[in-house]
DNA sequence: CCGTTATTATTGTCTATACATAATCAGCCT
DNA sequence: AGGCTGATTATGTATAGACAATAATAACGG
């Protein structure tokens, strides 16, 4: 049982509208009463009503158009909030011992496939290419292949990554403004299988993440998790977004 | 180049604060100036400043505490908006021919493993268990195993699923209020491999989705995609959340 | 020194009002 | 009919002020 807390007025109004929408009483395309009407109905000021509807608009439940009014939005594709943790934080956060090893490191002029991975169309570019293996309680946890754009993060060339792995270090160095994830399944190749101590051909969850700042790609990383031991969890409720 | 549009005042203030946070000038834990101070600094009313900071709080960039002030939030786990489309819409939306086959169907009293899949702890429950295969351009696209809670959707027992597959039908029937996804990689078993026309042991992307309404589980579905032919894409930018 | 109480700073919510902006509508002129 | 114009309507943004809720801090009394 939930406690009957005194909801703020705007939340109350929001709930009331949300209920109509989620219950299907107001189908997509249905016009929500105007702010003026709701003011009369709920006996409060327009600002309060506005706050309620604006919140619904921000949550994507309604679309607002000047002069026309507010309308129940078409059912969107299901969106879900996917949490992708920093690996070091993910492991230490669950009380396991964390360790990492840099398997390979090379500074080079970006090759065509590097440019493709970074999603950068243009020109000559220097990158730092790293291969890292992360352990949780001394068991291989994830295999990481990373490219760092040295045009954006020149300091990466001088960093030894002794204290923190590249991903964690980068997070501390520069904040990202945009990220893109691609998630797929792959059979483990010989090399990855060896490092992760799994059978060749075992299913792996592959997460490719590109991180951007002001349009420029900061880094592109391919994380390969043993499929049997890892899963991503995502949760979503449109009402509380 | 972006056009120099006249930003509303509150957005301007929001940007200014955001810039301090994202640039690292204000590290996590740093105290944001009080609304009163910002009013003086920006020469606007407190409501305007409040709107700006409240938006940042809603985006998770700051945490607000009465009397104490507003503080830059600890760097969250990276959250990403994952779009999971309705399968029928996903296929037809990309111009491919869509078809589905119901491989198996059974109405039964929920077994212990069914209850576990639904995440329902309590009692006797009737479920509709379906196995569906979806095709895109006559090629197997995804294998679906679904349980429908008949206590919530009794109509599912009388539905033939002739016009729409169960997932699409359910979306039309009852709106969900919460969803949970689990994503992992698995090697294809004999049965799934056969239906998807892939090699046994091939890596598959498995998405398990549970959908709730007001606490009760509506449906639990396990979608198995051929790993080589499917991937999930997710994009995120904190500034525009 | 400790516990209680009063003060105060800060955010949370709300009102009433105002003007701006955009889109629609009706009417008018050509 | 076609197009221009102005009125209307609904939302977008902003202001100034008010009171409530909360928690940190200071003042006080034992």
Short mmCIF file of C-alpha atoms (C1' of nucleotides) in Angstrom, two decimals:
data_model
loop_
_atom_site.label_atom_id
_atom_site.label_comp_id
_atom_site.label_asym_id
_atom_site.label_seq_id
_atom_site.Cartn_x
_atom_site.Cartn_y
_atom_site.Cartn_z
CA UNK A 1 0.00 0.00 0.00
CA UNK A 2 1.18 3.46 -0.78
CA UNK A 3 0.77 6.34 1.57
CA UNK A 4 -1.74 8.99 0.58
CA UNK A 5 0.75 11.81 0.24
CA UNK A 6 -0.43 15.27 -0.59
CA UNK A 7 0.61 15.63 -4.22
CA UNK A 8 1.40 19.09 -5.49
CA UNK A 9 -1.45 20.47 -7.48
CA UNK A 10 0.40 20.29 -10.80
CA UNK A 11 1.28 16.66 -10.24
CA UNK A 12 -2.33 15.92 -9.45
CA UNK A 13 -3.44 17.48 -12.72
CA UNK A 14 -0.72 15.66 -14.60
CA UNK A 15 -1.82 12.35 -13.13
CA UNK A 16 -5.41 13.01 -14.02
CA UNK A 17 -4.55 13.69 -17.65
CA UNK A 18 -2.09 10.83 -17.79
CA UNK A 19 -4.75 8.46 -16.54
CA UNK A 20 -7.09 9.45 -19.35
CA UNK A 21 -4.35 8.88 -21.89
CA UNK A 22 -2.95 5.63 -20.52
CA UNK A 23 -6.38 4.15 -19.97
CA UNK A 24 -7.16 4.74 -23.60
CA UNK A 25 -10.09 7.01 -22.82
CA UNK A 26 -8.29 9.68 -24.78
CA UNK A 27 -6.89 7.94 -27.87
CA UNK A 28 -3.94 9.29 -29.86
CA UNK A 29 -4.95 12.43 -31.68
CA UNK A 30 -7.56 13.32 -29.10
CA UNK A 31 -7.49 16.93 -28.11
CA UNK A 32 -6.64 17.69 -24.52
CA UNK A 33 -8.82 20.45 -23.03
CA UNK A 34 -7.21 23.85 -23.38
CA UNK A 35 -5.30 25.34 -20.50
CA UNK A 36 -8.16 27.77 -20.05
CA UNK A 37 -10.68 24.94 -19.66
CA UNK A 38 -8.47 23.07 -17.24
CA UNK A 39 -8.03 26.22 -15.19
CA UNK A 40 -11.82 26.34 -14.81
CA UNK A 41 -12.03 22.62 -14.17
CA UNK A 42 -9.32 22.39 -11.54
CA UNK A 43 -9.73 25.85 -10.12
CA UNK A 44 -6.10 26.87 -10.27
CA UNK A 45 -3.96 29.31 -12.21
CA UNK A 46 -2.89 28.75 -15.79
CA UNK A 47 0.77 28.47 -14.80
CA UNK A 48 -0.06 25.40 -12.75
CA UNK A 49 -1.94 23.77 -15.59
CA UNK A 50 0.83 24.76 -17.97
CA UNK A 51 3.41 23.05 -15.79
CA UNK A 52 1.37 19.86 -15.81
CA UNK A 53 0.85 19.75 -19.57
CA UNK A 54 4.40 20.84 -20.31
CA UNK A 55 5.65 17.92 -18.26
CA UNK A 56 3.47 15.58 -20.28
CA UNK A 57 4.82 17.13 -23.46
CA UNK A 58 8.39 16.64 -22.23
CA UNK A 59 7.53 13.01 -21.52
CA UNK A 60 6.22 12.64 -25.05
CA UNK A 61 2.65 11.80 -24.08
CA UNK A 62 1.19 14.88 -25.69
CA UNK A 63 2.17 17.24 -28.48
CA UNK A 64 1.47 20.92 -28.09
CA UNK A 65 0.72 23.25 -30.95
CA UNK A 66 0.03 26.92 -30.63
CA UNK A 67 -3.45 28.04 -31.38
CA UNK A 68 -4.43 24.43 -32.17
CA UNK A 69 -4.14 23.00 -28.69
CA UNK A 70 -2.55 19.96 -27.08
CA UNK A 71 -3.08 16.51 -28.53
CA UNK A 72 -2.44 13.02 -27.30
CA UNK A 73 0.71 11.86 -29.06
CA UNK A 74 0.79 8.88 -31.37
CA UNK A 75 2.12 5.84 -29.54
CA UNK A 76 5.84 6.16 -29.90
CA UNK A 77 8.22 3.37 -30.53
CA UNK A 78 8.98 1.94 -27.17
CA UNK A 79 11.85 3.79 -25.68
CA UNK A 80 13.72 2.45 -22.79
CA UNK A 81 16.45 3.84 -20.66
CA UNK A 82 19.47 1.67 -20.94
CA UNK A 83 22.08 2.06 -18.27
CA UNK A 84 25.62 1.39 -19.33
CA UNK A 85 28.01 1.65 -16.45
CA UNK A 86 31.63 2.56 -16.37
CA UNK A 87 33.33 -0.82 -16.16
CA UNK A 88 35.52 -0.02 -13.20
CA UNK A 89 32.57 1.43 -11.30
CA UNK A 90 30.36 -1.46 -12.31
CA UNK A 91 32.75 -4.04 -10.90
CA UNK A 92 33.90 -2.29 -7.77
CA UNK A 93 30.33 -1.15 -7.14
CA UNK A 94 29.22 -4.73 -6.79
CA UNK A 95 31.97 -5.48 -4.32
CA UNK A 96 34.25 -7.41 -6.65
CA UNK A 97 37.95 -6.92 -7.06
CA UNK A 98 38.83 -4.99 -10.19
CA UNK A 99 41.95 -5.32 -12.29
CA UNK A 100 42.82 -4.55 -15.88
CA UNK A 101 45.61 -5.29 -18.28
CA UNK A 102 46.59 -3.38 -21.38
CA UNK A 103 47.19 -6.11 -23.94
CA UNK A 104 48.23 -3.89 -26.76
CA UNK A 105 48.85 -0.27 -27.50
CA UNK A 106 49.78 1.61 -30.62
CA UNK A 107 49.80 5.19 -31.78
CA UNK A 108 49.23 5.45 -35.49
CA UNK A 109 47.89 7.44 -38.38
CA UNK A 110 44.25 6.40 -38.67
CA UNK A 111 43.67 3.66 -41.21
CA UNK A 112 40.49 3.57 -43.29
CA UNK A 113 38.86 1.08 -40.91
CA UNK A 114 39.79 3.30 -37.98
CA UNK A 115 38.08 6.23 -39.60
CA UNK A 116 35.02 4.09 -40.17
CA UNK A 117 34.95 3.04 -36.55
CA UNK A 118 35.21 6.63 -35.43
CA UNK A 119 32.57 7.67 -37.91
CA UNK A 120 34.91 10.39 -39.11
CA UNK A 121 34.79 11.02 -42.79
CA UNK A 122 37.58 13.50 -43.07
CA UNK A 123 41.19 13.40 -43.48
CA UNK A 124 44.39 12.34 -41.81
CA UNK A 125 44.02 11.77 -38.11
CA UNK A 126 46.18 10.32 -35.38
CA UNK A 127 44.70 7.76 -33.08
CA UNK A 128 45.71 5.83 -30.01
CA UNK A 129 44.63 2.21 -30.40
CA UNK A 130 44.32 0.16 -27.23
CA UNK A 131 43.29 -3.36 -26.35
CA UNK A 132 42.38 -3.85 -22.71
CA UNK A 133 41.18 -6.82 -20.71
CA UNK A 134 39.15 -6.18 -17.57
CA UNK A 135 38.91 -8.65 -14.69
CA UNK A 136 36.34 -9.04 -11.93
CA UNK A 137 37.59 -11.15 -9.04
CA UNK A 138 40.43 -12.31 -11.29
CA UNK A 139 38.02 -13.68 -13.89
CA UNK A 140 38.01 -12.08 -17.33
CA UNK A 141 35.03 -9.79 -17.47
CA UNK A 142 35.15 -7.92 -20.74
CA UNK A 143 37.47 -7.46 -23.68
CA UNK A 144 37.87 -3.88 -24.91
CA UNK A 145 39.19 -2.52 -28.18
CA UNK A 146 39.40 1.24 -28.17
CA UNK A 147 40.38 4.04 -30.49
CA UNK A 148 41.02 7.48 -29.08
CA UNK A 149 40.99 10.49 -31.36
CA UNK A 150 44.23 12.31 -30.55
CA UNK A 151 43.02 15.46 -32.26
CA UNK A 152 40.46 15.82 -29.50
CA UNK A 153 42.38 14.26 -26.62
CA UNK A 154 46.08 14.82 -27.27
CA UNK A 155 46.82 14.07 -23.63
CA UNK A 156 45.95 10.42 -24.27
CA UNK A 157 49.25 9.98 -26.09
CA UNK A 158 51.21 10.92 -22.97
CA UNK A 159 49.08 8.96 -20.51
CA UNK A 160 50.29 5.63 -19.18
CA UNK A 161 46.85 4.49 -17.99
CA UNK A 162 48.51 3.16 -14.87
CA UNK A 163 45.92 4.27 -12.34
CA UNK A 164 42.74 4.06 -14.38
CA UNK A 165 41.84 2.19 -17.53
CA UNK A 166 41.37 4.32 -20.66
CA UNK A 167 37.57 4.42 -20.42
CA UNK A 168 37.52 5.67 -16.86
CA UNK A 169 40.38 8.05 -17.53
CA UNK A 170 38.55 9.53 -20.50
CA UNK A 171 35.39 10.04 -18.47
CA UNK A 172 37.44 12.00 -15.97
CA UNK A 173 39.22 13.98 -18.64
CA UNK A 174 36.51 15.24 -20.92
CA UNK A 175 32.77 15.16 -20.54
CA UNK A 176 30.93 13.73 -23.49
CA UNK A 177 27.94 15.44 -24.93
CA UNK A 178 26.57 12.63 -27.01
CA UNK A 179 26.91 8.89 -27.23
CA UNK A 180 25.82 6.19 -29.60
CA UNK A 181 25.52 2.51 -28.83
CA UNK A 182 25.20 -0.45 -31.09
CA UNK A 183 24.43 -3.76 -29.47
CA UNK A 184 24.71 -7.10 -31.21
CA UNK A 185 25.60 -10.70 -30.64
CA UNK A 186 28.69 -12.37 -32.05
CA UNK A 187 30.40 -15.70 -31.82
CA UNK A 188 33.71 -15.38 -30.05
CA UNK A 189 36.72 -15.45 -32.33
CA UNK A 190 39.88 -17.27 -31.39
CA UNK A 191 41.64 -14.27 -29.93
CA UNK A 192 38.78 -12.94 -27.84
CA UNK A 193 37.82 -16.44 -26.68
CA UNK A 194 41.35 -16.99 -25.49
CA UNK A 195 41.47 -13.81 -23.47
CA UNK A 196 37.99 -14.21 -22.01
CA UNK A 197 38.67 -17.87 -21.22
CA UNK A 198 35.56 -19.04 -23.02
CA UNK A 199 34.99 -21.56 -25.76
CA UNK A 200 35.59 -20.49 -29.30
CA UNK A 201 32.26 -19.69 -30.89
CA UNK A 202 30.55 -18.93 -27.57
CA UNK A 203 27.94 -16.21 -27.88
CA UNK A 204 29.19 -12.79 -26.85
CA UNK A 205 27.34 -9.58 -26.28
CA UNK A 206 29.11 -6.85 -28.24
CA UNK A 207 28.55 -3.21 -27.35
CA UNK A 208 30.04 -0.63 -29.69
CA UNK A 209 30.00 2.82 -28.21
CA UNK A 210 31.00 6.06 -29.83
CA UNK A 211 31.26 9.16 -27.74
CA UNK A 212 31.12 12.65 -29.14
CA UNK A 213 31.82 16.14 -28.02
CA UNK A 214 30.53 19.00 -30.08
CA UNK A 215 30.32 16.82 -33.17
CA UNK A 216 33.81 15.39 -33.01
CA UNK A 217 34.26 11.74 -32.09
CA UNK A 218 36.22 11.42 -28.89
CA UNK A 219 36.53 7.69 -28.79
CA UNK A 220 35.10 4.49 -30.25
CA UNK A 221 35.12 1.37 -28.14
CA UNK A 222 34.11 -2.22 -28.81
CA UNK A 223 33.29 -4.14 -25.65
CA UNK A 224 32.91 -7.89 -25.89
CA UNK A 225 31.20 -9.57 -22.95
CA UNK A 226 30.87 -13.30 -22.46
CA UNK A 227 27.19 -13.75 -23.23
CA UNK A 228 26.53 -16.24 -20.52
CA UNK A 229 27.85 -14.06 -17.77
CA UNK A 230 26.59 -10.65 -18.69
CA UNK A 231 23.37 -8.91 -19.56
CA UNK A 232 22.13 -5.39 -19.95
CA UNK A 233 19.12 -4.34 -17.99
CA UNK A 234 16.85 -1.54 -19.04
CA UNK A 235 13.79 -0.19 -17.37
CA UNK A 236 11.25 2.35 -18.38
CA UNK A 237 8.03 3.84 -17.24
CA UNK A 238 6.58 6.64 -19.31
CA UNK A 239 4.66 8.06 -16.36
CA UNK A 240 7.70 9.00 -14.36
CA UNK A 241 10.11 9.89 -17.09
CA UNK B 1 26.36 26.01 -38.96
CA UNK B 2 23.38 26.51 -36.73
CA UNK B 3 21.24 29.59 -36.93
CA UNK B 4 21.57 32.04 -34.08
CA UNK B 5 18.05 31.68 -32.78
CA UNK B 6 16.88 33.77 -29.89
CA UNK B 7 16.82 31.30 -27.01
CA UNK B 8 14.27 31.80 -24.29
CA UNK B 9 15.80 33.27 -21.18
CA UNK B 10 15.42 30.11 -19.11
CA UNK B 11 17.11 28.01 -21.80
CA UNK B 12 19.94 30.49 -21.91
CA UNK B 13 20.44 30.18 -18.18
CA UNK B 14 20.20 26.42 -18.39
CA UNK B 15 22.86 26.33 -21.09
CA UNK B 16 25.14 28.54 -19.08
CA UNK B 17 24.93 26.28 -16.05
CA UNK B 18 25.18 23.17 -18.16
CA UNK B 19 28.33 24.45 -19.77
CA UNK B 20 29.97 24.90 -16.37
CA UNK B 21 29.03 21.37 -15.41
CA UNK B 22 29.91 19.61 -18.66
CA UNK B 23 33.18 21.47 -19.00
CA UNK B 24 34.19 20.25 -15.59
CA UNK B 25 34.53 23.74 -14.19
CA UNK B 26 31.93 22.73 -11.63
CA UNK B 27 32.86 19.22 -10.52
CA UNK B 28 30.37 16.82 -8.99
CA UNK B 29 29.38 17.98 -5.53
CA UNK B 30 30.00 21.62 -6.38
CA UNK B 31 27.32 23.90 -5.17
CA UNK B 32 25.38 25.78 -7.82
CA UNK B 33 24.70 29.40 -6.90
CA UNK B 34 21.39 29.86 -5.16
CA UNK B 35 18.37 30.93 -7.13
CA UNK B 36 18.62 34.28 -5.43
CA UNK B 37 22.19 34.75 -6.63
CA UNK B 38 21.32 33.72 -10.16
CA UNK B 39 18.42 36.14 -10.18
CA UNK B 40 20.90 38.91 -9.41
CA UNK B 41 23.42 37.58 -11.93
CA UNK B 42 21.03 37.16 -14.84
CA UNK B 43 18.63 39.93 -13.96
CA UNK B 44 15.44 37.94 -14.21
CA UNK B 45 12.78 36.63 -11.90
CA UNK B 46 13.21 33.66 -9.63
CA UNK B 47 10.60 31.64 -11.53
CA UNK B 48 12.78 31.83 -14.62
CA UNK B 49 15.88 30.69 -12.78
CA UNK B 50 13.83 28.00 -11.09
CA UNK B 51 12.64 26.67 -14.41
CA UNK B 52 16.22 26.43 -15.65
CA UNK B 53 17.55 24.61 -12.60
CA UNK B 54 14.50 22.38 -12.34
CA UNK B 55 15.08 21.27 -15.90
CA UNK B 56 18.68 20.41 -15.03
CA UNK B 57 17.44 18.50 -12.00
CA UNK B 58 14.97 16.59 -14.17
CA UNK B 59 17.83 15.75 -16.52
CA UNK B 60 19.84 14.44 -13.59
CA UNK B 61 22.65 16.94 -13.89
CA UNK B 62 22.02 18.53 -10.52
CA UNK B 63 20.41 17.48 -7.28
CA UNK B 64 18.31 19.98 -5.36
CA UNK B 65 17.93 20.03 -1.61
CA UNK B 66 15.87 22.51 0.32
CA UNK B 67 17.75 24.93 2.42
CA UNK B 68 21.03 23.30 1.37
CA UNK B 69 21.03 24.37 -2.25
CA UNK B 70 21.56 22.74 -5.63
CA UNK B 71 24.59 20.56 -6.24
CA UNK B 72 26.19 19.11 -9.34
CA UNK B 73 25.19 15.45 -9.40
CA UNK B 74 27.72 12.65 -9.28
CA UNK B 75 28.45 11.39 -12.78
CA UNK B 76 25.62 8.99 -13.40
CA UNK B 77 25.95 5.69 -15.06
CA UNK B 78 25.64 6.39 -18.72
CA UNK B 79 22.03 6.26 -19.63
CA UNK B 80 20.95 5.80 -23.13
CA UNK B 81 17.61 5.80 -24.81
CA UNK B 82 17.07 2.47 -26.42
CA UNK B 83 14.33 2.28 -28.97
CA UNK B 84 12.64 -1.04 -29.26
CA UNK B 85 10.15 -1.10 -32.06
CA UNK B 86 7.08 -3.15 -32.56
CA UNK B 87 8.28 -5.93 -34.83
CA UNK B 88 5.54 -5.54 -37.41
CA UNK B 89 6.12 -1.78 -37.56
CA UNK B 90 9.87 -2.26 -37.66
CA UNK B 91 9.72 -4.53 -40.69
CA UNK B 92 7.01 -2.84 -42.68
CA UNK B 93 8.51 0.53 -41.77
CA UNK B 94 11.68 -0.37 -43.63
CA UNK B 95 9.74 -1.43 -46.70
CA UNK B 96 10.07 -5.16 -46.29
CA UNK B 97 7.27 -7.67 -46.55
CA UNK B 98 6.06 -8.86 -43.19
CA UNK B 99 4.63 -12.24 -42.30
CA UNK B 100 4.31 -14.27 -39.14
CA UNK B 101 3.47 -17.81 -38.19
CA UNK B 102 2.17 -19.06 -34.87
CA UNK B 103 4.23 -22.17 -34.28
CA UNK B 104 2.63 -23.18 -31.06
CA UNK B 105 -0.13 -22.09 -28.73
CA UNK B 106 -1.34 -23.35 -25.41
CA UNK B 107 -3.56 -22.11 -22.63
CA UNK B 108 -2.51 -23.45 -19.27
CA UNK B 109 -2.31 -22.95 -15.56
CA UNK B 110 0.99 -21.13 -15.02
CA UNK B 111 3.86 -23.42 -14.16
CA UNK B 112 6.59 -22.34 -11.74
CA UNK B 113 8.86 -21.31 -14.60
CA UNK B 114 6.02 -19.31 -16.14
CA UNK B 115 5.53 -17.43 -12.89
CA UNK B 116 9.25 -16.74 -12.79
CA UNK B 117 9.21 -15.39 -16.34
CA UNK B 118 6.30 -13.14 -15.50
CA UNK B 119 7.97 -12.04 -12.29
CA UNK B 120 4.75 -12.83 -10.48
CA UNK B 121 5.24 -14.32 -7.07
CA UNK B 122 1.67 -15.07 -6.22
CA UNK B 123 -0.69 -17.81 -6.77
CA UNK B 124 -2.49 -19.72 -9.44
CA UNK B 125 -2.68 -17.91 -12.71
CA UNK B 126 -3.80 -18.77 -16.21
CA UNK B 127 -1.53 -17.91 -19.09
CA UNK B 128 -1.59 -18.03 -22.84
CA UNK B 129 1.73 -19.38 -24.10
CA UNK B 130 2.64 -18.61 -27.71
CA UNK B 131 5.57 -19.27 -29.97
CA UNK B 132 5.70 -17.06 -33.02
CA UNK B 133 8.11 -16.75 -35.91
CA UNK B 134 8.35 -13.44 -37.74
CA UNK B 135 9.56 -13.08 -41.31
CA UNK B 136 10.96 -10.12 -43.19
CA UNK B 137 10.91 -10.62 -46.96
CA UNK B 138 10.29 -14.32 -46.35
CA UNK B 139 13.46 -14.68 -44.33
CA UNK B 140 13.15 -15.59 -40.65
CA UNK B 141 13.62 -12.40 -38.67
CA UNK B 142 13.02 -13.18 -35.05
CA UNK B 143 11.78 -16.02 -32.92
CA UNK B 144 9.31 -15.08 -30.19
CA UNK B 145 8.22 -16.94 -27.09
CA UNK B 146 5.47 -15.13 -25.24
CA UNK B 147 3.41 -15.54 -22.12
CA UNK B 148 0.26 -13.49 -21.68
CA UNK B 149 -1.29 -13.06 -18.26
CA UNK B 150 -4.93 -13.94 -18.77
CA UNK B 151 -5.89 -12.36 -15.46
CA UNK B 152 -4.99 -8.99 -16.98
CA UNK B 153 -5.91 -9.67 -20.61
CA UNK B 154 -8.69 -12.25 -20.64
CA UNK B 155 -9.51 -11.29 -24.22
CA UNK B 156 -6.26 -12.92 -25.35
CA UNK B 157 -7.81 -16.34 -24.83
CA UNK B 158 -10.51 -15.61 -27.40
CA UNK B 159 -8.24 -13.91 -29.92
CA UNK B 160 -7.10 -15.80 -32.99
CA UNK B 161 -4.19 -13.41 -33.77
CA UNK B 162 -5.14 -13.69 -37.41
CA UNK B 163 -4.73 -10.04 -38.36
CA UNK B 164 -1.92 -8.99 -36.03
CA UNK B 165 0.72 -10.95 -34.14
CA UNK B 166 0.29 -11.09 -30.37
CA UNK B 167 2.76 -8.29 -29.62
CA UNK B 168 1.13 -5.83 -31.96
CA UNK B 169 -2.34 -6.91 -30.84
CA UNK B 170 -1.42 -6.37 -27.20
CA UNK B 171 -0.06 -2.90 -27.90
CA UNK B 172 -3.41 -2.02 -29.44
CA UNK B 173 -5.38 -3.56 -26.61
CA UNK B 174 -3.88 -2.23 -23.43
CA UNK B 175 -1.37 0.52 -22.87
CA UNK B 176 1.56 -0.46 -20.74
CA UNK B 177 2.82 1.73 -17.95
CA UNK B 178 6.18 0.15 -17.38
CA UNK B 179 8.56 -2.10 -19.23
CA UNK B 180 11.72 -3.95 -18.37
CA UNK B 181 14.28 -5.26 -20.82
CA UNK B 182 17.07 -7.70 -20.37
CA UNK B 183 19.52 -8.06 -23.23
CA UNK B 184 22.01 -10.86 -23.52
CA UNK B 185 23.76 -13.07 -26.03
CA UNK B 186 23.11 -16.78 -26.40
CA UNK B 187 24.19 -19.57 -28.68
CA UNK B 188 21.28 -20.80 -30.74
CA UNK B 189 19.77 -24.05 -29.57
CA UNK B 190 18.64 -26.71 -32.02
CA UNK B 191 15.02 -25.61 -32.10
CA UNK B 192 15.61 -21.89 -32.51
CA UNK B 193 18.42 -22.48 -35.02
CA UNK B 194 16.10 -24.57 -37.12
CA UNK B 195 13.37 -21.97 -37.21
CA UNK B 196 15.69 -19.06 -37.82
CA UNK B 197 17.58 -21.02 -40.47
CA UNK B 198 20.93 -20.42 -38.87
CA UNK B 199 23.67 -22.71 -37.73
CA UNK B 200 23.32 -24.37 -34.39
CA UNK B 201 25.42 -22.44 -31.88
CA UNK B 202 25.31 -19.21 -33.86
CA UNK B 203 25.32 -16.15 -31.63
CA UNK B 204 21.87 -14.70 -31.06
CA UNK B 205 20.78 -11.48 -29.48
CA UNK B 206 18.15 -12.27 -26.90
CA UNK B 207 15.82 -9.56 -25.65
CA UNK B 208 13.56 -10.42 -22.75
CA UNK B 209 10.84 -7.87 -22.20
CA UNK B 210 8.30 -7.72 -19.44
CA UNK B 211 5.51 -5.22 -19.65
CA UNK B 212 3.51 -4.04 -16.68
CA UNK B 213 0.38 -2.13 -15.99
CA UNK B 214 -0.25 -0.87 -12.51
CA UNK B 215 2.12 -3.39 -11.02
CA UNK B 216 0.67 -6.45 -12.71
CA UNK B 217 2.67 -8.17 -15.44
CA UNK B 218 0.80 -8.04 -18.73
CA UNK B 219 3.16 -10.14 -20.78
CA UNK B 220 6.66 -11.54 -20.85
CA UNK B 221 8.33 -12.10 -24.18
CA UNK B 222 11.65 -13.60 -25.22
CA UNK B 223 12.82 -12.43 -28.63
CA UNK B 224 15.71 -14.23 -30.23
CA UNK B 225 17.38 -12.45 -33.14
CA UNK B 226 20.05 -13.90 -35.38
CA UNK B 227 23.08 -12.02 -34.08
CA UNK B 228 24.62 -11.47 -37.47
CA UNK B 229 21.56 -9.86 -38.94
CA UNK B 230 20.28 -7.68 -36.16
CA UNK B 231 21.50 -5.01 -33.83
CA UNK B 232 20.03 -2.51 -31.44
CA UNK B 233 20.94 1.12 -31.80
CA UNK B 234 20.78 3.60 -29.00
CA UNK B 235 21.60 7.26 -28.92
CA UNK B 236 21.85 9.73 -26.14
CA UNK B 237 22.74 13.29 -25.49
CA UNK B 238 22.39 14.60 -21.96
CA UNK B 239 21.91 18.18 -23.02
CA UNK B 240 18.68 17.63 -24.88
CA UNK B 241 17.14 14.96 -22.74
"C1'" DC C 1 28.82 20.38 27.31
"C1'" DC C 2 24.39 18.97 25.62
"C1'" DG C 3 19.77 19.30 24.23
"C1'" DT C 4 16.12 22.44 22.92
"C1'" DT C 5 14.33 26.22 20.54
"C1'" DA C 6 14.39 30.12 17.43
"C1'" DT C 7 16.17 32.01 13.28
"C1'" DT C 8 17.16 32.03 8.65
"C1'" DA C 9 18.43 30.54 4.05
"C1'" DT C 10 16.87 27.91 0.26
"C1'" DT C 11 13.97 25.45 -2.49
"C1'" DG C 12 8.86 24.07 -3.68
"C1'" DT C 13 4.64 25.50 -5.08
"C1'" DC C 14 1.15 28.66 -6.45
"C1'" DT C 15 -1.29 32.97 -8.00
"C1'" DA C 16 -2.45 36.71 -11.00
"C1'" DT C 17 -1.04 39.14 -14.68
"C1'" DA C 18 1.23 40.54 -18.91
"C1'" DC C 19 2.91 40.48 -23.38
"C1'" DA C 20 4.82 37.60 -27.26
"C1'" DT C 21 4.11 34.29 -30.87
"C1'" DA C 22 2.03 31.32 -33.91
"C1'" DA C 23 -1.77 29.38 -36.27
"C1'" DT C 24 -6.35 29.46 -37.56
"C1'" DC C 25 -10.45 31.69 -39.07
"C1'" DA C 26 -13.52 35.00 -41.01
"C1'" DG C 27 -14.22 38.65 -43.75
"C1'" DC C 28 -12.98 41.75 -47.21
"C1'" DC C 29 -11.09 43.39 -51.46
"C1'" DT C 30 -9.64 42.55 -56.00
"C1'" DA D 1 -11.98 32.12 -56.78
"C1'" DG D 2 -7.88 33.83 -54.90
"C1'" DG D 3 -5.32 36.26 -51.85
"C1'" DC D 4 -4.60 39.71 -48.31
"C1'" DT D 5 -5.69 41.34 -43.68
"C1'" DG D 6 -6.95 41.60 -39.20
"C1'" DA D 7 -9.23 39.29 -35.21
"C1'" DT D 8 -9.17 35.39 -32.34
"C1'" DT D 9 -7.36 31.76 -29.71
"C1'" DA D 10 -4.04 28.85 -27.49
"C1'" DT D 11 0.30 28.25 -26.13
"C1'" DG D 12 5.17 30.26 -24.73
"C1'" DT D 13 7.58 32.96 -21.80
"C1'" DA D 14 8.28 36.12 -18.17
"C1'" DT D 15 7.36 39.00 -13.88
"C1'" DA D 16 6.56 40.01 -8.94
"C1'" DG D 17 4.97 38.44 -5.10
"C1'" DA D 18 3.36 35.11 -1.53
"C1'" DC D 19 3.41 31.33 1.66
"C1'" DA D 20 4.94 26.53 2.82
"C1'" DA D 21 8.36 23.03 3.82
"C1'" DT D 22 12.75 21.85 5.15
"C1'" DA D 23 17.14 21.76 7.03
"C1'" DA D 24 21.28 24.17 8.58
"C1'" DT D 25 22.72 27.24 11.97
"C1'" DA D 26 22.65 30.16 15.84
"C1'" DA D 27 21.02 31.28 20.39
"C1'" DC D 28 19.75 29.84 24.68
"C1'" DG D 29 19.02 27.31 29.07
"C1'" DG D 30 20.20 23.78 31.97
#
